[in-house]
Short mmCIF file of C-alpha atoms in Angstrom, two decimals:
data_model
loop_
_atom_site.label_atom_id
_atom_site.label_comp_id
_atom_site.label_asym_id
_atom_site.label_seq_id
_atom_site.Cartn_x
_atom_site.Cartn_y
_atom_site.Cartn_z
CA UNK A 35 132.99 25.15 171.17
CA UNK A 36 130.44 27.91 170.49
CA UNK A 37 131.30 28.91 166.93
CA UNK A 38 128.34 31.30 166.93
CA UNK A 39 130.01 33.22 169.79
CA UNK A 40 133.24 33.50 167.80
CA UNK A 41 131.37 34.73 164.73
CA UNK A 42 129.54 37.34 166.81
CA UNK A 43 132.73 38.57 168.47
CA UNK A 44 134.77 38.78 165.26
CA UNK A 45 133.50 42.23 164.06
CA UNK A 46 134.03 43.91 167.45
CA UNK A 47 137.52 42.41 167.89
CA UNK A 48 138.38 43.52 164.36
CA UNK A 49 137.13 47.02 165.19
CA UNK A 50 139.37 47.20 168.28
CA UNK A 51 142.46 46.34 166.24
CA UNK A 52 141.62 48.89 163.55
CA UNK A 53 141.09 51.60 166.19
CA UNK A 54 144.49 50.74 167.66
CA UNK A 55 146.07 51.53 164.31
CA UNK A 56 146.12 48.23 162.42
CA UNK A 57 145.18 48.38 158.74
CA UNK A 58 142.07 46.37 157.95
CA UNK A 59 143.66 43.54 155.94
CA UNK A 60 146.36 42.90 158.55
CA UNK A 61 143.81 43.13 161.35
CA UNK A 62 141.56 40.62 159.58
CA UNK A 63 144.43 38.12 159.26
CA UNK A 64 145.35 38.59 162.93
CA UNK A 65 141.76 38.03 164.06
CA UNK A 66 141.56 34.86 161.95
CA UNK A 67 144.70 33.54 163.63
CA UNK A 68 143.21 34.38 167.04
CA UNK A 69 140.02 32.49 166.16
CA UNK A 70 142.09 29.44 165.23
CA UNK A 71 143.93 29.71 168.56
CA UNK A 72 140.60 29.94 170.38
CA UNK A 73 139.32 26.80 168.68
CA UNK A 74 142.45 25.02 169.88
CA UNK A 75 142.64 26.34 173.45
CA UNK A 76 139.12 27.08 174.64
CA UNK A 77 137.74 23.53 174.84
CA UNK A 78 140.23 22.83 177.67
CA UNK A 79 140.54 26.30 179.21
CA UNK A 80 137.82 28.76 178.24
CA UNK A 81 138.50 32.35 179.40
CA UNK A 82 136.03 34.32 181.48
CA UNK A 83 136.36 37.35 179.18
CA UNK A 84 136.11 35.88 175.68
CA UNK A 85 136.36 39.21 173.85
CA UNK A 86 139.30 40.41 175.95
CA UNK A 87 141.13 37.15 175.29
CA UNK A 88 140.56 37.43 171.53
CA UNK A 89 141.68 41.08 171.46
CA UNK A 90 144.89 40.26 173.35
CA UNK A 91 145.79 37.30 171.17
CA UNK A 92 144.84 39.05 167.91
CA UNK A 93 146.88 42.15 168.81
CA UNK A 94 149.90 39.95 169.60
CA UNK A 95 149.45 38.15 166.25
CA UNK A 96 149.25 41.53 164.50
CA UNK A 97 152.46 42.78 166.16
CA UNK A 98 154.29 39.57 165.28
CA UNK A 99 153.17 39.82 161.65
CA UNK A 100 154.12 43.53 161.49
CA UNK A 101 157.61 42.84 162.82
CA UNK A 102 158.06 39.98 160.37
CA UNK A 103 156.84 42.16 157.50
CA UNK A 104 159.22 44.97 158.47
CA UNK A 105 162.13 42.55 158.53
CA UNK A 106 161.10 41.14 155.16
CA UNK A 107 160.90 44.60 153.58
CA UNK A 108 164.36 45.41 154.94
CA UNK A 109 165.74 42.26 153.34
CA UNK A 110 164.05 43.18 150.06
CA UNK A 111 165.53 46.70 150.24
CA UNK A 112 169.00 45.22 150.67
CA UNK A 113 168.46 43.01 147.63
CA UNK A 114 167.22 45.99 145.59
CA UNK A 115 170.39 47.88 146.48
CA UNK A 116 172.58 45.15 144.99
CA UNK A 117 173.62 45.40 141.37
CA UNK A 118 171.49 43.31 139.04
CA UNK A 119 173.29 40.27 137.59
CA UNK A 120 171.53 40.85 134.26
CA UNK A 121 168.18 40.20 132.64
CA UNK A 122 166.24 37.09 133.63
CA UNK A 123 163.45 35.39 131.71
CA UNK A 124 159.89 36.15 132.78
CA UNK A 125 158.16 32.97 133.92
CA UNK A 126 154.54 32.66 135.01
CA UNK A 127 154.59 30.00 137.71
CA UNK A 128 151.06 30.60 139.02
CA UNK A 129 149.73 27.31 137.71
CA UNK A 130 152.68 25.47 139.25
CA UNK A 131 151.81 27.05 142.61
CA UNK A 132 148.27 25.73 142.25
CA UNK A 133 149.67 22.22 141.87
CA UNK A 134 152.11 22.59 144.76
CA UNK A 135 149.38 23.82 147.13
CA UNK A 136 147.42 20.68 146.20
CA UNK A 137 150.09 18.52 147.89
CA UNK A 138 149.16 14.83 148.44
CA UNK A 139 149.72 15.21 152.20
CA UNK A 140 146.62 17.41 152.34
CA UNK A 141 143.02 16.30 152.06
CA UNK A 142 141.36 17.58 148.87
CA UNK A 143 139.19 20.08 150.78
CA UNK A 144 142.19 21.44 152.72
CA UNK A 145 144.28 21.68 149.54
CA UNK A 146 141.57 23.67 147.79
CA UNK A 147 141.10 25.99 150.77
CA UNK A 148 144.84 26.64 151.10
CA UNK A 149 145.25 27.34 147.39
CA UNK A 150 142.32 29.73 147.29
CA UNK A 151 143.78 31.66 150.25
CA UNK A 152 147.47 31.58 149.36
CA UNK A 153 147.39 31.79 145.55
CA UNK A 154 143.85 32.70 144.53
CA UNK A 155 143.71 35.74 146.77
CA UNK A 156 140.29 34.98 148.30
CA UNK A 157 139.54 35.88 151.91
CA UNK A 158 138.69 33.26 154.49
CA UNK A 159 135.11 34.57 154.51
CA UNK A 160 134.76 34.10 150.74
CA UNK A 161 136.15 30.56 150.91
CA UNK A 162 133.87 29.65 153.82
CA UNK A 163 130.87 30.93 151.85
CA UNK A 164 131.85 28.77 148.85
CA UNK A 165 132.06 25.70 151.09
CA UNK A 166 128.90 26.49 153.11
CA UNK A 167 130.78 26.32 156.45
CA UNK A 168 131.32 28.86 159.28
CA UNK A 169 134.22 31.26 158.80
CA UNK A 170 135.93 30.06 161.99
CA UNK A 171 135.83 26.47 160.73
CA UNK A 172 137.44 27.48 157.45
CA UNK A 173 140.09 29.54 159.24
CA UNK A 174 141.00 26.47 161.27
CA UNK A 175 141.13 24.30 158.14
CA UNK A 176 143.46 26.74 156.35
CA UNK A 177 145.72 27.10 159.38
CA UNK A 178 145.95 23.32 159.73
CA UNK A 179 146.84 23.01 156.03
CA UNK A 180 149.59 25.61 156.45
CA UNK A 181 151.06 23.69 159.37
CA UNK A 182 150.94 20.44 157.39
CA UNK A 183 152.82 21.72 154.34
CA UNK A 184 155.35 23.61 156.47
CA UNK A 185 156.84 20.23 157.46
CA UNK A 186 156.92 18.52 154.07
CA UNK A 187 158.88 18.93 150.86
CA UNK A 188 156.78 20.43 148.09
CA UNK A 189 158.23 18.17 145.41
CA UNK A 190 155.10 16.05 144.90
CA UNK A 191 152.46 18.22 143.22
CA UNK A 192 148.77 17.64 143.70
CA UNK A 193 146.44 16.03 141.20
CA UNK A 194 144.51 17.62 138.37
CA UNK A 195 141.14 17.18 140.07
CA UNK A 196 142.19 19.39 143.00
CA UNK A 197 143.54 22.09 140.70
CA UNK A 198 140.34 22.04 138.63
CA UNK A 199 138.26 22.43 141.79
CA UNK A 200 140.32 25.45 142.83
CA UNK A 201 140.12 27.09 139.41
CA UNK A 202 136.35 26.53 139.37
CA UNK A 203 135.88 28.19 142.76
CA UNK A 204 138.18 31.09 141.86
CA UNK A 205 136.19 31.66 138.67
CA UNK A 206 132.89 31.57 140.56
CA UNK A 207 134.13 34.14 143.06
CA UNK A 208 135.36 36.34 140.23
CA UNK A 209 132.12 35.90 138.31
CA UNK A 210 129.73 36.70 141.13
CA UNK A 211 131.74 37.94 144.11
CA UNK A 212 133.76 40.88 145.36
CA UNK A 213 137.02 40.18 143.53
CA UNK A 214 137.39 40.04 139.75
CA UNK A 215 139.26 36.79 139.26
CA UNK A 216 137.27 35.31 136.37
CA UNK A 217 139.66 36.31 133.58
CA UNK A 218 142.65 35.02 135.54
CA UNK A 219 140.90 31.68 136.11
CA UNK A 220 140.18 31.37 132.38
CA UNK A 221 143.80 32.21 131.54
CA UNK A 222 145.14 29.53 133.88
CA UNK A 223 142.63 26.95 132.67
CA UNK A 224 143.74 27.64 129.09
CA UNK A 225 147.32 27.00 130.19
CA UNK A 226 146.27 23.76 131.84
CA UNK A 227 144.33 22.63 128.76
CA UNK A 228 147.41 23.30 126.62
CA UNK A 229 149.57 20.88 128.62
CA UNK A 230 147.05 18.27 129.84
CA UNK A 231 144.80 16.35 127.47
CA UNK A 232 141.85 15.64 129.74
CA UNK A 233 138.11 15.98 128.96
CA UNK A 234 137.31 17.56 132.34
CA UNK A 235 139.96 20.25 131.82
CA UNK A 236 138.29 21.01 128.50
CA UNK A 237 134.88 20.84 130.17
CA UNK A 238 135.88 23.41 132.78
CA UNK A 239 137.32 25.75 130.14
CA UNK A 240 134.11 25.46 128.10
CA UNK A 241 132.00 26.14 131.21
CA UNK A 242 134.01 29.26 132.06
CA UNK A 243 133.80 30.62 128.51
CA UNK A 244 130.04 30.05 128.29
CA UNK A 245 129.36 31.76 131.61
CA UNK A 246 131.81 34.58 130.98
CA UNK A 247 130.14 35.26 127.62
CA UNK A 248 127.03 36.47 129.50
CA UNK A 249 128.85 38.69 131.92
CA UNK A 250 128.16 42.03 130.22
CA UNK A 251 124.41 41.37 130.37
CA UNK A 252 124.29 40.25 134.01
CA UNK A 253 124.02 43.76 135.45
CA UNK A 254 122.04 46.88 134.56
CA UNK A 255 123.71 50.31 134.23
CA UNK A 256 122.83 51.02 137.87
CA UNK A 257 124.66 47.85 138.98
CA UNK A 258 121.53 45.83 139.75
CA UNK A 259 121.38 42.14 138.84
CA UNK A 260 119.58 41.07 135.66
CA UNK A 261 118.21 37.49 135.84
CA UNK A 262 119.12 35.15 132.98
CA UNK A 263 115.59 35.18 131.54
CA UNK A 264 115.62 39.00 131.33
CA UNK A 265 119.12 39.46 129.93
CA UNK A 266 119.62 41.18 126.58
CA UNK A 267 121.00 38.27 124.60
CA UNK A 268 122.44 40.53 121.95
CA UNK A 269 125.02 41.59 124.55
CA UNK A 270 126.31 38.04 124.98
CA UNK A 271 129.79 37.36 123.55
CA UNK A 272 129.03 35.08 120.61
CA UNK A 273 132.71 34.31 119.94
CA UNK A 274 133.21 33.00 123.47
CA UNK A 275 129.98 30.99 123.18
CA UNK A 276 131.11 29.44 119.89
CA UNK A 277 134.52 28.59 121.31
CA UNK A 278 133.00 27.10 124.46
CA UNK A 279 130.55 24.94 122.48
CA UNK A 280 133.32 23.68 120.17
CA UNK A 281 135.55 22.74 123.12
CA UNK A 282 132.62 21.06 124.89
CA UNK A 283 131.59 19.00 121.86
CA UNK A 284 135.12 17.67 121.49
CA UNK A 285 135.23 16.74 125.18
CA UNK A 286 131.83 15.02 125.16
CA UNK A 287 132.84 13.00 122.08
CA UNK A 288 135.44 11.22 124.21
CA UNK A 289 132.65 9.64 126.30
CA UNK A 290 134.30 10.30 129.67
CA UNK A 291 131.64 12.48 131.25
CA UNK A 292 132.49 14.53 134.32
CA UNK A 293 130.72 17.21 136.32
CA UNK A 294 132.32 20.16 134.53
CA UNK A 295 131.28 18.82 131.12
CA UNK A 296 127.72 18.34 132.41
CA UNK A 297 127.63 21.88 133.79
CA UNK A 298 128.98 23.20 130.50
CA UNK A 299 126.28 21.30 128.60
CA UNK A 300 123.62 23.09 130.68
CA UNK A 301 125.27 26.46 130.04
CA UNK A 302 125.43 25.66 126.31
CA UNK A 303 121.69 24.92 126.22
CA UNK A 304 120.99 28.32 127.78
CA UNK A 305 123.35 29.99 125.30
CA UNK A 306 121.75 28.19 122.35
CA UNK A 307 118.20 29.40 123.09
CA UNK A 308 117.28 32.50 121.01
CA UNK A 309 114.90 33.57 123.81
CA UNK A 310 114.28 32.48 127.38
CA UNK A 311 110.94 30.97 126.34
CA UNK A 312 112.68 28.72 123.81
CA UNK A 313 115.07 27.18 126.36
CA UNK A 314 115.11 23.37 126.21
CA UNK A 315 114.31 22.80 129.89
CA UNK A 316 113.55 19.11 129.43
CA UNK A 317 117.08 18.47 128.23
CA UNK A 318 118.47 20.70 130.98
CA UNK A 319 116.70 18.53 133.58
CA UNK A 320 118.31 15.47 132.00
CA UNK A 321 121.74 17.04 132.36
CA UNK A 322 120.98 17.93 135.98
CA UNK A 323 120.09 14.28 136.54
CA UNK A 324 123.57 13.40 135.27
CA UNK A 325 125.09 16.00 137.59
CA UNK A 326 123.22 14.59 140.58
CA UNK A 327 124.54 11.13 139.68
CA UNK A 328 128.09 12.46 139.43
CA UNK A 329 128.16 14.74 142.48
CA UNK A 330 125.11 14.14 144.70
CA UNK A 331 125.47 17.85 145.53
CA UNK A 332 122.62 19.59 147.40
CA UNK A 333 123.31 22.75 145.39
CA UNK A 334 122.91 20.78 142.15
CA UNK A 335 119.61 19.36 143.45
CA UNK A 336 118.47 22.90 144.24
CA UNK A 337 119.23 24.08 140.71
CA UNK A 338 117.54 20.97 139.36
CA UNK A 339 114.36 21.92 141.23
CA UNK A 340 114.29 25.21 139.30
CA UNK A 341 114.73 23.37 136.01
CA UNK A 342 111.98 20.89 136.91
CA UNK A 343 109.72 23.84 137.68
CA UNK A 344 110.35 25.21 134.21
CA UNK A 345 110.02 21.88 132.41
CA UNK A 346 107.09 20.31 134.30
CA UNK A 347 105.43 23.24 136.03
CA UNK A 348 106.01 25.09 139.31
CA UNK A 349 104.27 22.49 141.49
CA UNK A 350 106.63 19.80 140.24
CA UNK A 351 109.50 22.15 141.06
CA UNK A 352 108.12 22.78 144.56
CA UNK A 353 107.82 19.01 145.10
CA UNK A 354 111.49 18.59 144.17
CA UNK A 355 112.38 21.50 146.44
CA UNK A 356 110.49 19.99 149.38
CA UNK A 357 112.94 17.09 149.47
CA UNK A 358 115.88 19.45 150.14
CA UNK A 359 117.23 21.03 153.33
CA UNK A 360 115.58 24.44 153.75
CA UNK A 361 118.82 25.87 155.19
CA UNK A 362 120.58 25.58 151.82
CA UNK A 363 121.79 28.95 150.50
CA UNK A 364 119.22 30.42 148.07
CA UNK A 365 116.63 27.77 148.98
CA UNK A 366 114.22 30.51 150.08
CA UNK A 367 114.78 32.50 146.88
CA UNK A 368 114.02 29.43 144.75
CA UNK A 369 110.88 28.77 146.79
CA UNK A 370 109.80 32.38 146.24
CA UNK A 371 110.28 32.10 142.48
CA UNK A 372 108.36 28.83 142.20
CA UNK A 373 105.48 30.10 144.37
CA UNK A 374 105.27 33.21 142.19
CA UNK A 375 105.03 31.05 139.08
CA UNK A 376 102.34 29.02 140.81
CA UNK A 377 100.30 32.19 141.40
CA UNK A 378 100.72 32.51 145.18
CA UNK A 379 101.93 36.12 145.11
CA UNK A 380 101.50 36.79 148.83
CA UNK A 381 103.66 33.84 149.85
CA UNK A 382 106.20 34.59 147.11
CA UNK A 383 106.53 38.23 148.26
CA UNK A 384 107.09 37.10 151.85
CA UNK A 385 109.71 34.56 150.77
CA UNK A 386 111.51 37.07 148.55
CA UNK A 387 111.78 39.44 151.52
CA UNK A 388 113.03 36.59 153.73
CA UNK A 389 115.57 35.57 151.07
CA UNK A 390 116.82 39.16 150.84
CA UNK A 391 117.77 39.07 154.53
CA UNK A 392 119.83 35.91 153.88
CA UNK A 393 121.51 37.15 150.66
CA UNK A 394 125.34 36.89 150.67
CA UNK A 395 125.97 40.22 148.92
CA UNK A 396 124.38 43.62 148.41
CA UNK A 397 123.51 43.17 144.72
CA UNK A 398 121.56 39.97 145.36
CA UNK A 399 119.88 41.49 148.43
CA UNK A 400 118.71 44.49 146.42
CA UNK A 401 117.42 42.26 143.61
CA UNK A 402 115.37 40.11 145.99
CA UNK A 403 114.04 43.16 147.80
CA UNK A 404 112.85 44.61 144.49
CA UNK A 405 111.16 41.30 143.65
CA UNK A 406 109.25 41.41 146.93
CA UNK A 407 108.25 45.05 146.36
CA UNK A 408 107.11 44.26 142.81
CA UNK A 409 104.77 41.51 144.01
CA UNK A 410 103.48 43.55 146.94
CA UNK A 411 102.56 46.34 144.52
CA UNK A 412 100.52 43.87 142.44
CA UNK A 413 98.50 42.53 145.37
CA UNK A 414 95.02 43.95 145.92
CA UNK A 415 94.66 46.37 148.81
#
């Protein structure tokens, strides 16, 4: 199966549906369903006209969804016309839905993907980006999860670890992505911490508070990104930082270290430094070593390379970076930063420009482009 072909055809198929009168969100869902169908059917019977096949199937999916939505709205109208039986208590069952979507019949990765799509409100593209997989692969995973839970009773909720993973990814998308979900993720994590006495729940809440405390300083008035080292620390929310540190200290005292506590410890060290130059990078590297032990995540190793570059010099950071897969997201941007610190401005400028082309969003692309332009302006003519 040529997933690259499907990715390349997706925008044009989506455009056809929109031109035929479908609204964008409904068209996007229909195209995703068509991609899943293609992944199922094409290995045995690949069509001669791939785009035509996708358009036909996606349009049929759109019509089916539209008819179902019309019928649903009619049922809702009939309910609205009935006399109300009286006031009912307001109950927030969002957290319960998170647990139900993490059903034991699903693999952890499928449970997280389904919850992010069905409850968290993220698009398939956003979820795929968080998992570093192609969009078509994630669409197939979500569709398979939907089919799985459609045949089981949702009376066995998922485990805390799955719910924490979902809340973490929702917060990250709200913190740095297109949809503002960070405050909602914090609210739900507070609810979870109130009913479950677990150090990793506390660690995640502390991590969210410490990151969220810096949010006002992350962007300039024109919307451009402000790197951590250049942020105006007086704009950080000191109350949230104090609360996050207090929660983290209580969690660490229980001596049951998990990845969210380790991440929160790194965020606390950044928050504790009066200036960027006074950051305790040696201790941050030690916490990254703990994170690598806990997760063996390539993204953690990438962030560790930056910390090593700060603690032991840029060449040590480049050596750590050399051991990692160059296709990792933001690998090129990290390489650019470390080469700049090592004095190789020409190579850093070229890498910044290359990283800008790979950036996942406009704000990051603009930031990296400005970095390349800044270095090019400093080079002798």
